Structures are given as structure tokens and as C-alpha cells.
CSV table of C-alpha atoms and ligand atoms in Angstrom, one decimal:
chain,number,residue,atom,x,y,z
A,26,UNK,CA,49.3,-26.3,-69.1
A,27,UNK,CA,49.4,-22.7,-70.1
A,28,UNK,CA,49.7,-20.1,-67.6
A,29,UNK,CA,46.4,-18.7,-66.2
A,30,UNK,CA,46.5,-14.7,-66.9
A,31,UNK,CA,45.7,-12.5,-64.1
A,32,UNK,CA,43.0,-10.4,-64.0
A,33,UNK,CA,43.3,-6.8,-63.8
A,34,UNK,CA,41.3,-4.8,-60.7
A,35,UNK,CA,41.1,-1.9,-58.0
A,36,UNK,CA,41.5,-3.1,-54.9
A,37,UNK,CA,41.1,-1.6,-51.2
A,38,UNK,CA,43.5,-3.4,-48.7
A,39,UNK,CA,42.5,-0.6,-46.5
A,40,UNK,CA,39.2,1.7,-45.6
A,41,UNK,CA,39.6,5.5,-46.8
A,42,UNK,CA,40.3,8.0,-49.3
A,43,UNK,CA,40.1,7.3,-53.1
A,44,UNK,CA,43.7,7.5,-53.2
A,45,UNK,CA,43.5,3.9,-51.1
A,46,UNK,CA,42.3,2.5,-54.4
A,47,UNK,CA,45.2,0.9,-56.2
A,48,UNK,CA,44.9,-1.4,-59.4
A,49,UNK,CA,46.6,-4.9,-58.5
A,50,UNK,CA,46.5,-8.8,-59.9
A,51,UNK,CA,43.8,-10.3,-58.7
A,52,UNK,CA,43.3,-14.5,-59.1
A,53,UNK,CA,41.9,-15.6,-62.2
A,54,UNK,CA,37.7,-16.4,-60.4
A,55,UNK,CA,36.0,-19.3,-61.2
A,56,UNK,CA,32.2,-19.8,-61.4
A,57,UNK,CA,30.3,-22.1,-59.0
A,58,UNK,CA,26.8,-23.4,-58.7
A,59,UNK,CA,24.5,-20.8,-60.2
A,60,UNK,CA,27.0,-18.1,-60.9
A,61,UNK,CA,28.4,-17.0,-63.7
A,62,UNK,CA,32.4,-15.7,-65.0
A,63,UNK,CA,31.6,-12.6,-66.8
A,64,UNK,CA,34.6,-10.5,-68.7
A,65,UNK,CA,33.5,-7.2,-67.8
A,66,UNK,CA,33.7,-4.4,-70.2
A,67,UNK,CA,32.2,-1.3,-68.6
A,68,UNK,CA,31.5,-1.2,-64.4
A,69,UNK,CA,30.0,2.0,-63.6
A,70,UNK,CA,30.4,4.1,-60.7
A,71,UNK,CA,28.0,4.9,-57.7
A,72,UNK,CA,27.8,7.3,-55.1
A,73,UNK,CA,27.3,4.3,-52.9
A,74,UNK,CA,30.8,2.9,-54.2
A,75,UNK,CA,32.5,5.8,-52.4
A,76,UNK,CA,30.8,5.3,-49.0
A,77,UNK,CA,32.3,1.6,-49.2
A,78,UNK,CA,36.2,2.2,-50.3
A,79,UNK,CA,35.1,5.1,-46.9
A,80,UNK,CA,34.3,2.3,-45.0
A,81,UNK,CA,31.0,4.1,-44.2
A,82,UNK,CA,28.7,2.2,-45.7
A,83,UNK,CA,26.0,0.1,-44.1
A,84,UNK,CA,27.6,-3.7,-46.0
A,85,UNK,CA,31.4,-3.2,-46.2
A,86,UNK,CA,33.4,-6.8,-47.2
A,87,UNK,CA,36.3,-7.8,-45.3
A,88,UNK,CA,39.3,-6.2,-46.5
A,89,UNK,CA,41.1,-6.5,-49.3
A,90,UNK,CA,38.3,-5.8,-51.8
A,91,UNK,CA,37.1,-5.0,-55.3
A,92,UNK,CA,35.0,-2.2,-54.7
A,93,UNK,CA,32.1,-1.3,-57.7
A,94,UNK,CA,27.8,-2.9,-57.7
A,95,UNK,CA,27.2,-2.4,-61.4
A,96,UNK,CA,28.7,-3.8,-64.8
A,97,UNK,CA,28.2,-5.0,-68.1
A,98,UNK,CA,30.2,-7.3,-70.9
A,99,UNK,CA,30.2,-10.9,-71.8
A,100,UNK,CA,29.7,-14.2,-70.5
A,101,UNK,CA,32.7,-16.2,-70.5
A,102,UNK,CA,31.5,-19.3,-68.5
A,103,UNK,CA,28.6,-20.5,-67.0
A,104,UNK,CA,28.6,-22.6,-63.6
A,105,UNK,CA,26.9,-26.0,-62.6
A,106,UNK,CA,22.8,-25.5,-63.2
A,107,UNK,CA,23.2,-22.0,-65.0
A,108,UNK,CA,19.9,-21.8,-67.0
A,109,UNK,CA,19.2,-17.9,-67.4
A,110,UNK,CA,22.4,-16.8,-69.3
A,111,UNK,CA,25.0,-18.7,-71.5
A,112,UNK,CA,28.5,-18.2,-72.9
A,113,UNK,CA,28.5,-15.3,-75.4
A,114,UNK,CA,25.6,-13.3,-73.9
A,115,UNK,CA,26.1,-9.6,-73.7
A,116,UNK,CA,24.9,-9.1,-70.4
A,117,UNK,CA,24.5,-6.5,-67.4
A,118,UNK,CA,24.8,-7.3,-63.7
A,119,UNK,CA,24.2,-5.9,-60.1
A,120,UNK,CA,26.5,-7.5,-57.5
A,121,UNK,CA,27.2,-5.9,-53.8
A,122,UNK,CA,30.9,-5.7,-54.9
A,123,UNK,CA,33.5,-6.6,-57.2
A,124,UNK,CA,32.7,-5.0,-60.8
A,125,UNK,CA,35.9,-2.9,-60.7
A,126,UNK,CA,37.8,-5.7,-62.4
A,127,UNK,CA,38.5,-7.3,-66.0
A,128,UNK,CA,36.5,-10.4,-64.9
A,129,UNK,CA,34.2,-11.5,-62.4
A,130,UNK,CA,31.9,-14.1,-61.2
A,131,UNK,CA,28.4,-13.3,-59.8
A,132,UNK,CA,25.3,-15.5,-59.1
A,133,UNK,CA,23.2,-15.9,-62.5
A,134,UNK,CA,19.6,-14.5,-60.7
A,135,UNK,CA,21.6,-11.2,-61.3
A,136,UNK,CA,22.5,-11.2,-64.7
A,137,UNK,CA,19.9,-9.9,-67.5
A,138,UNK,CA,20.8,-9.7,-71.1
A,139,UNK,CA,20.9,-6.7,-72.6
A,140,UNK,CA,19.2,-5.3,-75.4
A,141,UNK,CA,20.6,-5.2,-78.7
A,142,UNK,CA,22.0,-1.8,-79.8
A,143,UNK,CA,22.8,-1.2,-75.9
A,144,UNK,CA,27.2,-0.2,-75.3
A,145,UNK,CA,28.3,-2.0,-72.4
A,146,UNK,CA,28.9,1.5,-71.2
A,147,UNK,CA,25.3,1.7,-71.3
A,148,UNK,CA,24.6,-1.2,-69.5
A,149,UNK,CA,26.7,-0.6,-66.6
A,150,UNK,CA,25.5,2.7,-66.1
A,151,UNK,CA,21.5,1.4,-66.5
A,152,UNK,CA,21.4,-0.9,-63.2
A,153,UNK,CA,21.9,0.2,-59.9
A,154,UNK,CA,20.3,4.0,-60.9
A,155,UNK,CA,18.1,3.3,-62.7
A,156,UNK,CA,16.7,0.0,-60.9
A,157,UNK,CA,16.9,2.5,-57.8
A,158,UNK,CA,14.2,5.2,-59.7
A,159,UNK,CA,12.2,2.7,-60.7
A,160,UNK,CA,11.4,0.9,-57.3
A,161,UNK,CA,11.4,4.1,-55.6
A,162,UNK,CA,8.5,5.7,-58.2
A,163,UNK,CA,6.7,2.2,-58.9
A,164,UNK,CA,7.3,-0.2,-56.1
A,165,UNK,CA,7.8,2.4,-53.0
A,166,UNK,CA,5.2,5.5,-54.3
A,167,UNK,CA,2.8,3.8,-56.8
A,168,UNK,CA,3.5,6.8,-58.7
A,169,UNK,CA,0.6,7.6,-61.6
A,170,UNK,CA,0.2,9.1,-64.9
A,171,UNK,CA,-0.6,12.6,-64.1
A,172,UNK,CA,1.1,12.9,-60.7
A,173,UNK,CA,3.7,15.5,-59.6
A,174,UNK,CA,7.3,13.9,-58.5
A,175,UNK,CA,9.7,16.3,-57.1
A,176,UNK,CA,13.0,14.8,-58.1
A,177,UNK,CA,16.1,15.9,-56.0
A,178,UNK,CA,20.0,16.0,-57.3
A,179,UNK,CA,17.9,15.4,-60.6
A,180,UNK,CA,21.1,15.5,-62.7
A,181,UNK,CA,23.4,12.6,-60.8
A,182,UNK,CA,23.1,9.3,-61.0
A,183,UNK,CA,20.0,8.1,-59.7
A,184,UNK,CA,18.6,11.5,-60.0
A,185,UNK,CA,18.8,11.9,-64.1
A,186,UNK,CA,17.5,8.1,-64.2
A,187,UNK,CA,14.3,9.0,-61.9
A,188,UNK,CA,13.6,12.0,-64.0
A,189,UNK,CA,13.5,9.7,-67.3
A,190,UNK,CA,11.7,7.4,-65.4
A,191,UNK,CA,8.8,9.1,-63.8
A,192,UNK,CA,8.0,10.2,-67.4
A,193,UNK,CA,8.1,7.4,-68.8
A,194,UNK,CA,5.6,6.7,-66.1
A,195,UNK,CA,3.5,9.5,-67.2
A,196,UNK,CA,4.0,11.8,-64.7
A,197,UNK,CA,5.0,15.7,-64.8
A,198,UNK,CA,9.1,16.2,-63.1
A,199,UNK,CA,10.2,19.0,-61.5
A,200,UNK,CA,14.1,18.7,-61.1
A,201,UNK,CA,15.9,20.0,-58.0
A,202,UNK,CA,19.5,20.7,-59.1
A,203,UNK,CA,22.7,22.9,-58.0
A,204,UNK,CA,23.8,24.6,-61.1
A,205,UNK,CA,23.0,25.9,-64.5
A,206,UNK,CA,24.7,22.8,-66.4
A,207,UNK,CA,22.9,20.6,-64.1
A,208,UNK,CA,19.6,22.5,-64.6
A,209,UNK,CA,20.0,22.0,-68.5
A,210,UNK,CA,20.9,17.8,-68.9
A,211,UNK,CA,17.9,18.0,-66.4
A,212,UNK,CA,15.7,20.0,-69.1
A,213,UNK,CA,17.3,17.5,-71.7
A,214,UNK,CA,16.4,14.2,-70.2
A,215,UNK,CA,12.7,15.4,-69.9
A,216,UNK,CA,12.2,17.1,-66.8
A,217,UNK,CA,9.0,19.7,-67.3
A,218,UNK,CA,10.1,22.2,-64.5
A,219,UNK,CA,13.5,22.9,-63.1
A,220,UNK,CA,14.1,24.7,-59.4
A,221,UNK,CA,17.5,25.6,-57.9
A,222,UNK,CA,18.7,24.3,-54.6
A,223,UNK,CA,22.5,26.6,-54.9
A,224,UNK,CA,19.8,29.7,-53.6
A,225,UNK,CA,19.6,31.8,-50.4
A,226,UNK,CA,17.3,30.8,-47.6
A,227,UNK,CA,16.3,27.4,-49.5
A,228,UNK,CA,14.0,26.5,-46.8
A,229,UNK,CA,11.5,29.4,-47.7
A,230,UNK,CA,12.8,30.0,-52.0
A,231,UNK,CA,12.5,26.2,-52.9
A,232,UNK,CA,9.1,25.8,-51.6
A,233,UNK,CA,8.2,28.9,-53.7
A,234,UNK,CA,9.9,28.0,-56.9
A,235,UNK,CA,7.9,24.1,-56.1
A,236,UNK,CA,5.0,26.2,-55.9
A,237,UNK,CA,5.2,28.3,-59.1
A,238,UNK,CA,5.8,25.1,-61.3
A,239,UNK,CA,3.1,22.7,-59.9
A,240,UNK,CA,0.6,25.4,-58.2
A,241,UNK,CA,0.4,25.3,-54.2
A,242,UNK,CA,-0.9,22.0,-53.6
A,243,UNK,CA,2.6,20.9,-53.5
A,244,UNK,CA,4.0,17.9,-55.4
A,245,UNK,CA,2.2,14.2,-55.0
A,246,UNK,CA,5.9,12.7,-54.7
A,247,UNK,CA,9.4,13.5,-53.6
A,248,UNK,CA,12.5,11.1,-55.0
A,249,UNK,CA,15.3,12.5,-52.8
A,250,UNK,CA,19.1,10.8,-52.6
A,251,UNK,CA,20.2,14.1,-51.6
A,252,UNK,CA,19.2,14.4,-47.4
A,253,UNK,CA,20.5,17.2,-45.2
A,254,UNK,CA,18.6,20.7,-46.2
A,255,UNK,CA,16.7,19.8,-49.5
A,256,UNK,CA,15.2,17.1,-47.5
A,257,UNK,CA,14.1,19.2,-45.0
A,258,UNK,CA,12.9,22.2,-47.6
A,259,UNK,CA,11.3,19.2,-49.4
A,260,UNK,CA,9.1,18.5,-47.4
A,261,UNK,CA,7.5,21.8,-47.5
A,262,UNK,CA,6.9,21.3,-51.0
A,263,UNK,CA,4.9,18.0,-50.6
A,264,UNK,CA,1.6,18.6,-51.2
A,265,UNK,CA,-1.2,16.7,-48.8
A,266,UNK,CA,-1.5,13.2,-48.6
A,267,UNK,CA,2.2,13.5,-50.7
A,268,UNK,CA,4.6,10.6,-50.6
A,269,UNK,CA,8.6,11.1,-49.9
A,270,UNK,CA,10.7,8.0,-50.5
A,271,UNK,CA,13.7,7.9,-48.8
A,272,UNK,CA,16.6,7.2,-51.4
A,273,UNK,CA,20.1,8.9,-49.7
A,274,UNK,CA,22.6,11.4,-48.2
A,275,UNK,CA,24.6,12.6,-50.8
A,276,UNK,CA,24.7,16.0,-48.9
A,277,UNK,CA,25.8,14.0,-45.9
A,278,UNK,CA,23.6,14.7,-43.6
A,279,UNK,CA,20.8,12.5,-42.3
A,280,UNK,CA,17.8,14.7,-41.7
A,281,UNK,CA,15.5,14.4,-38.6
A,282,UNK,CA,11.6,14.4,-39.1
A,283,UNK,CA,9.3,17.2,-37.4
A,284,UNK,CA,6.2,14.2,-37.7
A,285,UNK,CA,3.9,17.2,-36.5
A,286,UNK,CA,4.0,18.4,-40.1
A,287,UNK,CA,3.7,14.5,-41.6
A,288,UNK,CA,0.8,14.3,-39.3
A,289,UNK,CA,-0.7,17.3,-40.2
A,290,UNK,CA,-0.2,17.0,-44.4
A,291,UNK,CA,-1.1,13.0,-44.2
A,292,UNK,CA,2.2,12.6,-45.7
A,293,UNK,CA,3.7,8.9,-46.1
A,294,UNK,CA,7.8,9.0,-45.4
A,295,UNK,CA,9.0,5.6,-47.4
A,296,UNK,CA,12.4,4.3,-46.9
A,297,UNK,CA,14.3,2.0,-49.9
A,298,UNK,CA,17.7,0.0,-49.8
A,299,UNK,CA,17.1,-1.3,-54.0
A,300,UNK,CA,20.0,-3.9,-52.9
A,301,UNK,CA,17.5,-5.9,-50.7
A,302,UNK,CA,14.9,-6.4,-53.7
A,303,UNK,CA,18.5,-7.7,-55.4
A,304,UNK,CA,18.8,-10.2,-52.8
A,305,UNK,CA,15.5,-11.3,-51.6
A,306,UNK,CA,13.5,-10.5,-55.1
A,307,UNK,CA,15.4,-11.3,-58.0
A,308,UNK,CA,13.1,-12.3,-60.4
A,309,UNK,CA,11.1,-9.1,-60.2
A,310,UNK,CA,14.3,-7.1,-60.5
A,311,UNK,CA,14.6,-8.8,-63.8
A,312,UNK,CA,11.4,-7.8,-64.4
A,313,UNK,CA,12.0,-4.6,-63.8
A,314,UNK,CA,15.2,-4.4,-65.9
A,315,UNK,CA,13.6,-6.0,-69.2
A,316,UNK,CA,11.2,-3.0,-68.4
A,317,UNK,CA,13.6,-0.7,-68.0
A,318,UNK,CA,15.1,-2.2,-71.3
A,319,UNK,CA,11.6,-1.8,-73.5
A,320,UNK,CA,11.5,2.2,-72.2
A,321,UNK,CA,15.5,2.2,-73.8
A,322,UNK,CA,14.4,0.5,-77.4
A,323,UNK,CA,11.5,2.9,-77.5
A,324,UNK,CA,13.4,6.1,-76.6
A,325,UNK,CA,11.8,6.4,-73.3
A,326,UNK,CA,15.0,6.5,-71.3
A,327,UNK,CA,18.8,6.8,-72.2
A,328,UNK,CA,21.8,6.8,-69.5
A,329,UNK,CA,23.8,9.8,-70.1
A,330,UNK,CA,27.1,8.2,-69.9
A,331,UNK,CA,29.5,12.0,-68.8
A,332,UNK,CA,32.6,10.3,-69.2
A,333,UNK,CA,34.3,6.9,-70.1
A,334,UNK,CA,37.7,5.9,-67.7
A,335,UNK,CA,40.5,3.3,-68.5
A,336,UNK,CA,41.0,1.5,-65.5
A,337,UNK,CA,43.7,3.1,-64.8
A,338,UNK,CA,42.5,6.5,-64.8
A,339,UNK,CA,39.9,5.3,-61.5
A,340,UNK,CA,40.8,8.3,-59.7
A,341,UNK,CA,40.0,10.7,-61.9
A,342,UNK,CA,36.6,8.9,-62.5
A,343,UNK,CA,36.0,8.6,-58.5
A,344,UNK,CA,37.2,12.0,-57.9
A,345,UNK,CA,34.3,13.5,-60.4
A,346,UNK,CA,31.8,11.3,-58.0
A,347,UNK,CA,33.6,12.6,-54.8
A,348,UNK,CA,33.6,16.0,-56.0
A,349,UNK,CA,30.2,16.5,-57.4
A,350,UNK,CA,30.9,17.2,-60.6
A,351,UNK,CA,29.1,14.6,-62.5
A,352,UNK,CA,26.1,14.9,-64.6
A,353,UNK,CA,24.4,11.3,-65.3
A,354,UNK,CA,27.0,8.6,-64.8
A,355,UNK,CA,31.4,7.8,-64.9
A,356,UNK,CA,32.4,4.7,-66.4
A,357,UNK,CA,35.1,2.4,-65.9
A,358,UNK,CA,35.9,1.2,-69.0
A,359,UNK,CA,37.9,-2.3,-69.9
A,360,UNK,CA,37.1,-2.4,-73.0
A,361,UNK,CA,34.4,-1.3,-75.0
B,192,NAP,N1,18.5,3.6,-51.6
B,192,NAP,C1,19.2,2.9,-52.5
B,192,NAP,O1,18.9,1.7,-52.7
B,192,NAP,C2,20.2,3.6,-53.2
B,192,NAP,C3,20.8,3.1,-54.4
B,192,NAP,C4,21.7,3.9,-55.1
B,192,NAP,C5,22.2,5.1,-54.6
B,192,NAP,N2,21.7,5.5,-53.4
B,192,NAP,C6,22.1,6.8,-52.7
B,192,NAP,O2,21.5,7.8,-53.5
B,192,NAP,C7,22.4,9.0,-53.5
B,192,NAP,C8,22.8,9.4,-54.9
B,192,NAP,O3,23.5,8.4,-55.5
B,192,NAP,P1,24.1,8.7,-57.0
B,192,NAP,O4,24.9,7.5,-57.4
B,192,NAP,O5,23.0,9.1,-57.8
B,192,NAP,O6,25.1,9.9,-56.7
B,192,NAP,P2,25.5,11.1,-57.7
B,192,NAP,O7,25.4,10.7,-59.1
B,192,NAP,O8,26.8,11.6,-57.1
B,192,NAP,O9,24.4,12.2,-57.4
B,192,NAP,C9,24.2,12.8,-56.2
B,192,NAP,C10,23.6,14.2,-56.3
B,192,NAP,O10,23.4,14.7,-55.0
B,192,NAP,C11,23.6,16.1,-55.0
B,192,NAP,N3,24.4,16.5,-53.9
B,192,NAP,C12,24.1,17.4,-52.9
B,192,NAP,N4,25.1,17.5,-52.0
B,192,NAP,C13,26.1,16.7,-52.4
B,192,NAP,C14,27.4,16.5,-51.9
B,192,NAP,N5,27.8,17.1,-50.8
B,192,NAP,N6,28.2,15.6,-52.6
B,192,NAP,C15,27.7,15.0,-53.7
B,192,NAP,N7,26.5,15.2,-54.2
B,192,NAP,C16,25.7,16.1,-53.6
B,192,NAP,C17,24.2,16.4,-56.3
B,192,NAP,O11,23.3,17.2,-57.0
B,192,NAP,P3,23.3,18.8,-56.9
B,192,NAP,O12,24.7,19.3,-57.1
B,192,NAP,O13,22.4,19.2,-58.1
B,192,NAP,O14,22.7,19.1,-55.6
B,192,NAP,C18,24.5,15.1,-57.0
B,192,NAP,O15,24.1,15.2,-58.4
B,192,NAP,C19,23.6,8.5,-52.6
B,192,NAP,O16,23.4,9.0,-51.3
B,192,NAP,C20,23.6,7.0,-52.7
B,192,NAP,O17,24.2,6.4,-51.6
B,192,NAP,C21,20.7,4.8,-52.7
């Protein structure tokens, strides 16, 4: 019988720095009922991702562990009573870890083919962002054509993929962002009205610039993975009966909520974990994604893939993440 190759991954035996992320052997996985064995080309990577290999996150694996939530390649096997996917399908997938490897076996309800004309890069760096923006415009805010969504860190990750998004949906953007560069991919992906964050006093000069591109009612919505102070001066830029979803604390701090001021402006405050829709709501996440995919064939929406990493270069791709450097998405790429 012929030797099973190992399979190529990053691993964390232990909680910390990037640096604790090491490429090792890892078994050869096999697919059981309902999952499938995927060899994964392209595995993108999320904010989120860091927070785990931390050991901060809110659902950390026991140790060792393939860190990574999104990836896209090919279908190598299919388990007992696979129906959605078969051998041979290009497909993208959103697991809760283990996409930082060569191959990899996750349940089938989480696998969606991928459109034709769509890199694997592509498709890795489409799910967990993108599938974030959408349930936190349609799902969480019932966001409109004509509304106003204030988008914040509009040129990361789930920031670029919420600005795309909300005009797909029809809506006007105005993209919160740190730099010049960032301002400009911002500009490029769509967004109608740009405001600076990287400014003195930002509590009083962001609700200003907020108010100069959308008029002093304020924006309808807020989409804000950012926290700490452009949450706070955020939500003096909401306009009345204005909705703020929740998405995360990329500045690191989680802010606390004068609810005199939700009170008095009727605002609604709306949390979202996307990962629990994953788990408890599958088939609409697949919905969601062959939306998502429609948008892509029509030239609604495009991931902006920054940079493409071997496997081996993880560090530098993590580092970009860790350091805030990235515009769009990093991909880990096995092959393309
Ligand atoms: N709720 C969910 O289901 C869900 C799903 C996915 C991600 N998330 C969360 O959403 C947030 C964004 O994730 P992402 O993958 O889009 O991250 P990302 O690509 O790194 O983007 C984060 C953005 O936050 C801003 N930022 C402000 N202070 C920062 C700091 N100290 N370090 C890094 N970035 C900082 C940056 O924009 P500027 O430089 O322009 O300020 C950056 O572009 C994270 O908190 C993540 O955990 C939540």
C-alpha cells in the first residue's frame, strides 16, 4: 500500500504571538458522515484569526491547532450521505478552524460552489467578510435603497466588503478610514463619501465631516468592526431612529454605551457573531453566498485580494493583519 503523504499546515501547540505559528505535518484527514476532504488552494486571513492563535477569542480549540475560518479549492472526497457537493467541485468554505492547511475536511452544509471565472484566491477571501457585511446590512439593519450606511475601517477586510455591499444594496456609503491609501481603495470599491478617523479631536471632527457628506440628520446605519473611539464618535453621527450593528474591536477596545443618547435619538444598538448563522442557519448562509456570487458575475462586488502568501511565508501575511497594513484581504496561497 503506498505511503499516505502528509499534509502541509500552520499549527499552534501554544496560545500567543504570530511567531507561535509554525508549519508542521499534519495527518492525512479523512471525511465522515456529511463532510467533505477538500484540497485547499487559497485560505484567507481574518482579523478574527489573530484573536484565536492570541488565545483571546471567544471559541478557541484545544491546543494544537490549525488556525484559519475561510478557504477555497477542490473537492477531493465526499463522505457517507454528501449530496450538496461532489468530487471535482471548485468550492469555497467557512469552518471555525483549520483552513491554514493543504487539505481539510469540513461538514458539506458549509461548502458552496463557486462561480465560474472566480480564483480560489477569490473565493477564500469572499466568505467570512463578505458573509459578515451582508448579514450585518441585510439580516441585522434591513438596510434600503436610498439609505445612508456609515461604514467604519471601510478599507479592511469586512470593511471594503460592506462598502461593495451596501451599494450593491442601493444605498449611499460613507467610508471611515485611517489613511490616504486607505481613503482611495475605499473611493475605488464604490464608496460615495470618504471621512478620516487619523484626525485631531475625532469625537467632535468625525461627526462634522459625517455631517458635510450626508447633511445633519446623521447616517440611517453604522457597520462598525472597529470599537474603541470611532464607536464612540459614531454614534454621534447616527442620525434619529439610526441603526449601529455591532461587528468588532479591531481598535481593541470594547466601548461602553451612554443609553441616554440611544434613548434620546431612538437609536437600535444590534450585535452580530456571522459564525452562529454558520452553525445554526446554514442553508440561508448558502443563500446568502449564491447572492453574494450573482453581485460578483454582474460586477457588483470584487474582493480585493492585497497580497497572495506561500505557506510558508504565513508571518509575513499575519504580520500585515497584525499591523494594520492591509487594504481588502491576505491570502495564503497552496496553490493557485
Ligand atoms: N461579528 C462577526 O461575525 C465578525 C466576523 C468577522 C470579523 N469580525 C471582526 O471585525 C473586525 C474586522 O475584521 P477584519 O477581518 O475586517 O479586519 P481587518 O481587515 O484587519 O480590518 C480592520 C480595520 O480596523 C481598523 N483598525 C482600527 N484600529 C485598528 C488596530 N489597532 N488594529 C487593526 N485594525 C484597526 C483598520 O482600519 P483603519 O486603519 O482605516 O482604521 C482596519 O482596516 C475584527 O474585530 C474582527 O474580529 C467580526
Amino acid at each position: 500500500m503506498a505511503a499516505e503523504k502528509p499534509v502541509r499546515a500552520l499549527v499552534v501547540k501554544e496560545h500567543g504571538p504570530i511567531e507561535n505559528v509554525a508549519l508542521s505535518d499534519i495527518p492525512d484527514p479523512r471525511p465522515g458522515r456529511a463532510a467533505v476532504l477538500i484540497d485547499v488552494r487559497a485560505a484567507s486571513v481574518n482579523f478574527p484569526d489573530l484573536l484565536v492563535i492570541g488565545g483571546t477569542y471567544q471559541n478557541l480549540p484545544p491546543r494544537p491547532f490549525v488556525p484559519g475560518k475561510d478557504l477555497a479549492g477542490v473537492v477531493a472526497a465526499v463522505g457517507e450521505g454528501v449530496t450538496l457537493v461532489k468530487a471535482g467541485d471548485r468550492v469555497m468554505a467557512q469552518i471555525e478552524h483549520g483552513a491554514y492547511a493543504e487539505r481539510c475536511v469540513v461538514p458539506e452544509q458549509n461548502c458552496s460552489v463557486m462561480p465560474a471565472g472566480m480564483s480560489y484566491a477569490e473565493g477564500a477571501a469572499m466568505g467570512l467578510a463578505y458573509l459578515t457585511a451582508h448579514f450585518a446590512l441585510v439580516e441585522r439593519a434591513g438596510c434600503r435603497a436610498g439609505e445612508t450606511v456609515l461604514v467604519t475601517g471601510a478599507a479592511g477586510g469586512v470593511g471594503l466588503a460592506a462598502v461593495q455591499v451596501a451599494k450593491a444594496l442601493g444605498a449611499t456609503v460613507v467610508a471611515a478610514v485611517s489613511s490616504a491609501e486607505k481613503a482611495a481603495v475605499a473611493k475605488t470599491s464604490g464608496a460615495d463619501h470618504v471621512v478620516r478617523t487619523d484626525v485631531p479631536d475625532l469625537r467632535e471632527t468625525f461627526r462634522t465631516q459625517v455631517f458635510d457628506a450626508v447633511g445633519k440628520r446623521g447616517v440611517d446605519i453604522v457597520i462598525d468592526p472597529v470599537g474603541g473611539n470611532v464607536f464612540d464618535a459614531s454614534l454621534r453621527a447616527v442620525g434619529w431612529c439610526g441603526r449601529i450593528v455591532i461587528v468588532g474591536f479591531a481598535e481593541g477596545r470594547v466601548p461602553e454605551i451612554k443609553t441616554g443618547l440611544v434613548l434620546v435619538k431612538n437609536i437600535a444598538l444590534i450585535g452580530l457573531q456571522v459564525s452562529d448563522y454558520r452553525d445554526r442557519e446554514p442553508a440561508k448562509v448558502r443563500r446568502v453566498l449564491a447572492e453574494l456570487f450573482a453581485w460578483y458575475q454582474q460586477g457588483k462586488v470584487k474582493p480585493h485580494v492585497m497580497a497572495r502568501f506561500p505557506l510558508h511565508e504565513h508571518r509575513a501575511a499575519l504580520a500585515a493583519v497584525r499591523d494594520r497594513r492591509v487594504v481588502g484581504k491576505v491570502v495564503l496561497v497552496m496553490r493557485d
